[in-house]
Short mmCIF file of C-alpha atoms and ligand atoms in Angstrom, two decimals:
data_model
loop_
_atom_site.label_atom_id
_atom_site.label_comp_id
_atom_site.label_asym_id
_atom_site.label_seq_id
_atom_site.Cartn_x
_atom_site.Cartn_y
_atom_site.Cartn_z
CA UNK A 3 0.00 0.00 0.00
CA UNK A 4 1.36 3.43 -0.87
CA UNK A 5 1.79 6.04 1.88
CA UNK A 6 -0.85 8.19 0.20
CA UNK A 7 -3.41 5.38 0.60
CA UNK A 8 -2.86 4.97 4.34
CA UNK A 9 -5.32 7.68 5.33
CA UNK A 10 -4.88 11.40 5.99
CA UNK A 11 -4.37 11.12 9.75
CA UNK A 12 -1.09 9.24 9.54
CA UNK A 13 0.49 10.73 6.43
CA UNK A 14 2.61 13.83 7.03
CA UNK A 15 1.96 16.86 4.86
CA UNK A 16 5.66 17.05 4.02
CA UNK A 17 8.30 14.39 4.58
CA UNK A 18 11.85 15.27 3.55
CA UNK A 19 14.20 12.33 4.00
CA UNK A 20 17.99 12.50 3.86
CA UNK A 21 18.04 15.14 1.14
CA UNK A 22 21.37 16.53 -0.04
CA UNK A 23 22.14 19.08 -2.73
CA UNK A 24 25.35 20.57 -4.08
CA UNK A 25 26.12 23.49 -6.37
CA UNK A 26 29.36 22.32 -7.97
CA UNK A 27 31.74 21.67 -5.08
CA UNK A 28 29.58 23.60 -2.56
CA UNK A 29 27.34 21.33 -0.51
CA UNK A 30 24.26 23.45 0.27
CA UNK A 31 22.28 20.64 1.97
CA UNK A 32 23.71 17.61 3.67
CA UNK A 33 21.38 14.77 4.66
CA UNK A 34 18.44 16.95 5.69
CA UNK A 35 15.35 15.21 7.11
CA UNK A 36 12.28 17.13 8.19
CA UNK A 37 8.59 16.40 8.74
CA UNK A 38 5.61 18.72 8.70
CA UNK A 39 2.63 16.86 10.21
CA UNK A 40 -0.76 17.49 8.56
CA UNK A 41 -2.47 20.58 9.97
CA UNK A 42 0.64 21.85 11.81
CA UNK A 43 2.72 25.02 11.75
CA UNK A 44 6.44 24.19 11.59
CA UNK A 45 9.19 26.82 11.57
CA UNK A 46 12.47 26.34 9.73
CA UNK A 47 15.01 28.62 11.40
CA UNK A 48 18.33 29.35 9.81
CA UNK A 49 20.75 32.22 9.20
CA UNK A 50 21.53 33.59 5.73
CA UNK A 51 23.06 30.91 3.55
CA UNK A 52 21.90 28.02 5.78
CA UNK A 53 20.16 26.34 2.83
CA UNK A 54 16.50 27.27 3.39
CA UNK A 55 15.85 28.45 -0.18
CA UNK A 56 17.65 25.42 -1.62
CA UNK A 57 15.41 23.17 0.48
CA UNK A 58 12.33 25.02 -0.79
CA UNK A 59 13.58 24.70 -4.38
CA UNK A 60 13.79 20.93 -3.92
CA UNK A 61 10.40 20.69 -2.17
CA UNK A 62 8.76 22.59 -5.05
CA UNK A 63 10.61 20.58 -7.72
CA UNK A 64 12.40 23.65 -9.05
CA UNK A 65 15.50 21.49 -8.59
CA UNK A 66 15.42 17.72 -9.07
CA UNK A 67 16.03 15.69 -5.91
CA UNK A 68 19.11 13.60 -6.66
CA UNK A 69 19.89 12.45 -3.13
CA UNK A 70 17.09 11.61 -0.71
CA UNK A 71 13.33 11.75 -1.05
CA UNK A 72 10.56 14.34 -0.79
CA UNK A 73 6.94 13.27 -0.22
CA UNK A 74 3.91 15.54 -0.05
CA UNK A 75 0.91 13.86 1.62
CA UNK A 76 2.56 10.56 0.74
CA UNK A 77 3.07 11.37 -2.95
CA UNK A 78 6.69 10.99 -4.00
CA UNK A 79 7.69 14.28 -5.65
CA UNK A 80 9.96 12.57 -8.19
CA UNK A 81 7.63 9.71 -9.10
CA UNK A 82 4.20 11.35 -8.82
CA UNK A 83 4.90 15.08 -9.23
CA UNK A 84 1.40 16.11 -10.36
CA UNK A 85 -0.32 14.51 -7.36
CA UNK A 86 2.33 15.92 -4.99
CA UNK A 87 2.30 19.47 -6.40
CA UNK A 88 -1.53 19.62 -6.43
CA UNK A 89 -1.34 19.60 -2.61
CA UNK A 90 1.27 22.36 -2.45
CA UNK A 91 1.12 26.16 -2.33
CA UNK A 92 4.27 28.29 -2.20
CA UNK A 93 5.19 31.86 -1.33
CA UNK A 94 8.72 32.44 -2.56
CA UNK A 95 11.19 34.84 -1.00
CA UNK A 96 11.30 37.17 -4.00
CA UNK A 97 8.15 38.91 -5.17
CA UNK A 98 6.49 37.32 -8.18
CA UNK A 99 3.23 39.21 -8.79
CA UNK A 100 2.68 41.12 -12.02
CA UNK A 101 2.71 44.75 -10.85
CA UNK A 102 0.72 46.06 -13.82
CA UNK A 103 -2.15 43.60 -13.42
CA UNK A 104 -4.93 43.98 -10.88
CA UNK A 105 -5.17 41.79 -7.78
CA UNK A 106 -8.07 39.93 -9.44
CA UNK A 107 -6.12 39.36 -12.68
CA UNK A 108 -3.08 38.03 -10.83
CA UNK A 109 -5.20 35.53 -8.92
CA UNK A 110 -7.40 34.56 -11.89
CA UNK A 111 -4.33 33.82 -13.98
CA UNK A 112 -3.04 31.46 -11.34
CA UNK A 113 -6.43 29.72 -11.03
CA UNK A 114 -6.49 29.17 -14.81
CA UNK A 115 -2.97 27.68 -14.62
CA UNK A 116 -4.32 25.14 -12.16
CA UNK A 117 -7.14 24.23 -14.56
CA UNK A 118 -9.90 25.74 -12.42
CA UNK A 119 -13.18 26.80 -14.04
CA UNK A 120 -13.96 30.53 -14.28
CA UNK A 121 -16.87 30.49 -11.84
CA UNK A 122 -14.90 28.48 -9.28
CA UNK A 123 -11.95 30.88 -9.56
CA UNK A 124 -14.21 33.89 -9.08
CA UNK A 125 -15.72 32.47 -5.89
CA UNK A 126 -12.35 31.37 -4.56
CA UNK A 127 -10.81 34.83 -5.19
CA UNK A 128 -13.63 36.50 -3.22
CA UNK A 129 -13.20 34.00 -0.38
CA UNK A 130 -9.42 34.37 -0.21
CA UNK A 131 -9.35 38.16 -0.45
CA UNK A 132 -11.83 38.34 2.44
CA UNK A 133 -9.54 36.00 4.37
CA UNK A 134 -6.43 38.16 3.83
CA UNK A 135 -8.37 41.40 4.40
CA UNK A 136 -8.06 42.81 0.87
CA UNK A 137 -11.56 42.42 -0.58
CA UNK A 138 -11.74 46.17 -1.24
CA UNK A 139 -8.54 46.14 -3.34
CA UNK A 140 -9.62 43.49 -5.85
CA UNK A 141 -9.55 45.83 -8.87
CA UNK A 142 -6.45 47.80 -7.87
CA UNK A 143 -3.17 47.25 -9.65
CA UNK A 144 -0.64 45.40 -7.51
CA UNK A 145 1.74 48.36 -8.04
CA UNK A 146 -0.49 50.46 -5.77
CA UNK A 147 -0.32 48.02 -2.82
CA UNK A 148 2.08 48.18 0.12
CA UNK A 149 4.73 45.49 0.59
CA UNK A 150 2.65 43.77 3.26
CA UNK A 151 -0.50 43.89 1.14
CA UNK A 152 1.30 42.34 -1.86
CA UNK A 153 2.55 39.57 0.40
CA UNK A 154 -1.04 38.90 1.44
CA UNK A 155 -2.06 38.68 -2.23
CA UNK A 156 0.76 36.18 -2.75
CA UNK A 157 -0.60 34.07 0.11
CA UNK A 158 -4.08 34.18 -1.47
CA UNK A 159 -2.58 33.22 -4.82
CA UNK A 160 -0.67 30.29 -3.31
CA UNK A 161 -3.95 28.96 -1.86
CA UNK A 162 -6.16 29.37 -4.92
CA UNK A 163 -6.19 25.64 -5.81
CA UNK A 164 -6.93 24.60 -2.20
CA UNK A 165 -3.57 23.02 -1.34
CA UNK A 166 -3.24 21.38 2.09
CA UNK A 167 0.41 22.37 2.51
CA UNK A 168 1.80 25.91 2.28
CA UNK A 169 5.52 26.72 2.15
CA UNK A 170 6.61 30.29 2.90
CA UNK A 171 10.23 31.33 2.40
CA UNK A 172 10.98 34.35 4.62
CA UNK A 173 7.57 35.80 3.81
CA UNK A 174 7.91 38.76 6.17
CA UNK A 175 11.40 39.90 5.22
CA UNK A 176 11.66 43.66 4.71
CA UNK A 177 8.23 44.42 6.23
CA UNK A 178 7.50 46.61 9.23
CA UNK A 179 6.29 45.07 12.48
CA UNK A 180 2.50 45.62 12.01
CA UNK A 181 2.64 44.12 8.47
CA UNK A 182 4.71 41.17 9.72
CA UNK A 183 2.29 40.52 12.57
CA UNK A 184 -0.71 40.67 10.21
CA UNK A 185 0.84 38.05 7.92
CA UNK A 186 1.86 35.72 10.74
CA UNK A 187 -1.66 36.08 12.17
CA UNK A 188 -3.31 35.19 8.82
CA UNK A 189 -1.12 32.12 8.37
CA UNK A 190 -1.68 30.90 11.92
CA UNK A 191 -5.43 31.36 11.49
CA UNK A 192 -5.33 29.21 8.35
CA UNK A 193 -3.61 26.47 10.35
CA UNK A 194 -6.04 26.69 13.29
CA UNK A 195 -9.26 27.09 11.33
CA UNK A 196 -8.67 25.42 7.95
CA UNK A 197 -6.26 22.68 9.02
CA UNK A 198 -3.55 23.91 6.65
CA UNK A 199 -0.02 22.56 7.17
CA UNK A 200 2.68 25.23 7.00
CA UNK A 201 6.45 25.26 6.71
CA UNK A 202 7.55 28.77 7.66
CA UNK A 203 11.18 29.58 6.91
CA UNK A 204 12.54 32.52 8.85
CA UNK A 205 15.49 33.95 10.68
CA UNK A 206 13.24 36.21 12.78
CA UNK A 207 12.85 34.71 16.23
CA UNK A 208 9.79 36.61 17.43
CA UNK A 209 7.68 34.84 14.78
CA UNK A 210 8.13 31.56 16.65
CA UNK A 211 6.06 30.55 19.68
CA UNK A 212 7.24 28.29 22.50
CA UNK A 213 4.93 25.42 21.44
CA UNK A 214 5.81 25.55 17.73
CA UNK A 215 7.72 22.68 16.20
CA UNK A 216 10.99 24.05 14.88
CA UNK A 217 13.92 22.77 12.85
CA UNK A 218 17.20 24.66 13.04
CA UNK A 219 19.19 24.57 9.81
CA UNK A 220 22.81 25.66 9.81
CA UNK A 221 25.35 25.24 6.98
CA UNK A 222 23.12 22.73 5.23
CA UNK A 223 22.42 20.51 8.24
CA UNK A 224 19.57 20.22 10.74
CA UNK A 225 21.29 20.87 14.06
CA UNK A 226 18.24 20.81 16.35
CA UNK A 227 14.55 20.07 16.26
CA UNK A 228 11.62 19.80 18.66
CA UNK A 229 9.32 22.43 20.09
CA UNK A 230 10.93 25.85 20.46
CA UNK A 231 10.68 25.36 24.22
CA UNK A 232 12.52 22.02 24.05
CA UNK A 233 15.23 23.36 21.76
CA UNK A 234 15.72 26.38 24.01
CA UNK A 235 15.89 24.19 27.10
CA UNK A 236 18.32 21.76 25.52
CA UNK A 237 20.74 24.41 24.42
CA UNK A 238 20.63 26.96 27.22
CA UNK A 239 21.65 26.89 30.83
CA UNK A 240 18.67 27.42 33.18
CA UNK A 241 19.66 30.97 34.13
CA UNK A 242 19.66 32.03 30.47
CA UNK A 243 16.41 30.21 29.85
CA UNK A 244 14.74 32.38 32.47
CA UNK A 245 15.98 35.52 30.70
CA UNK A 246 13.75 38.50 31.50
CA UNK A 247 13.28 39.19 27.79
CA UNK A 248 11.20 35.99 27.50
CA UNK A 249 11.12 33.13 25.01
CA UNK A 250 12.18 35.11 21.94
CA UNK A 251 15.43 36.20 23.57
CA UNK A 252 15.95 32.69 24.96
CA UNK A 253 15.46 31.13 21.52
CA UNK A 254 17.78 33.65 19.89
CA UNK A 255 20.44 33.00 22.56
CA UNK A 256 20.08 29.23 22.07
CA UNK A 257 20.42 29.62 18.32
CA UNK A 258 23.56 31.76 18.64
CA UNK A 259 25.05 29.23 21.06
CA UNK A 260 24.38 26.31 18.68
CA UNK A 261 25.72 27.97 15.55
CA UNK A 262 28.75 29.42 17.38
CA UNK A 263 29.62 25.96 18.75
CA UNK A 264 29.51 24.58 15.20
CA UNK A 265 31.69 27.42 13.91
CA UNK A 266 34.29 26.64 16.63
CA UNK A 267 34.19 22.92 15.77
CA UNK A 268 34.83 23.75 12.12
CA UNK A 269 37.75 26.09 12.91
N1 ATP B 307 22.32 28.86 -7.65
C1 ATP B 307 23.34 28.71 -6.79
N2 ATP B 307 24.59 28.50 -7.24
C2 ATP B 307 25.63 28.32 -6.38
N3 ATP B 307 25.51 28.35 -5.03
C3 ATP B 307 24.28 28.57 -4.53
C4 ATP B 307 23.14 28.76 -5.38
N4 ATP B 307 22.05 28.94 -4.58
C5 ATP B 307 22.50 28.88 -3.31
N5 ATP B 307 23.83 28.64 -3.28
C6 ATP B 307 24.66 28.47 -2.06
O1 ATP B 307 24.06 27.45 -1.28
C7 ATP B 307 24.09 27.79 0.11
C8 ATP B 307 22.65 27.85 0.65
O2 ATP B 307 21.98 28.96 0.06
P1 ATP B 307 20.41 29.25 0.28
O3 ATP B 307 20.03 30.39 -0.61
O4 ATP B 307 19.67 27.98 0.13
O5 ATP B 307 20.38 29.70 1.82
P2 ATP B 307 19.24 30.47 2.63
O6 ATP B 307 19.19 29.84 3.97
O7 ATP B 307 17.99 30.49 1.84
O8 ATP B 307 19.82 31.94 2.74
P3 ATP B 307 19.03 33.36 2.71
O9 ATP B 307 18.30 33.44 4.02
O10 ATP B 307 20.14 34.34 2.59
O11 ATP B 307 18.13 33.32 1.53
C9 ATP B 307 24.83 29.12 0.19
O12 ATP B 307 26.19 28.85 0.46
C10 ATP B 307 24.67 29.72 -1.20
O13 ATP B 307 25.75 30.55 -1.52
#
């Protein structure tokens, strides 16, 4: 029996197993394994150059997986790419909306690419724009939107075909605090209310909550995983863990300690 046939409760939304990737002699990912359970928010934390975007490029089949395996709701991305990709929505790090088209046109184009019928696309656009709080901007050109608003349109676009897994690569980078909070809030609501599974790549610690599952990626390797609370506890002495600045500062301190220890080992 294939993994996809075992029933939704047991099959993870995303299962990355022992994936490696090299650009020439540079090994960007080295035996990375990571699981996003169905209906869960998982954060992928890593500094610049850790390999987050490379991992996303493999999980979206932008790059072929040569070493290891990627499965989306049990569908092997190499062997059954259509079934796997039908379950997947992606918000890439760089902006990809057409600035001279309206919000509606950008979304409708994407719906057509997924083979959705016109009436279905129209209803889905209305539903999604209400969800991201942009119903009143439907006929405005994307050029007239703020950075945070365009990001929200990109989230709506990624969800147009009703995927059950959403990958976001540093979706809040370059945004001010209120815009960042609004986006994190929308994504967390989708997880809580719609049962969406999310892999949220970031290097911003205050976007992670103590109960979130996190994976810490550094120089192409997963160096810690568990809940943020567990990872913080495992890598900090108790006095630091009780830092007055709270869990964000504790997580950041734990992260610095882990990556610094690896840098010393490598020296
Ligand atoms: N197309 C490429 N050609 C050569 N090397 C690359 C390429 N893309 C990434 N790399 C290298 O692979 C490593 C991982 O890069 P990647 O972009 O995946 O990291 P990242 O965690 O997404 O970083 P950032 O947060 O800065 O986007 C880096 O050393 C980078 O220089």
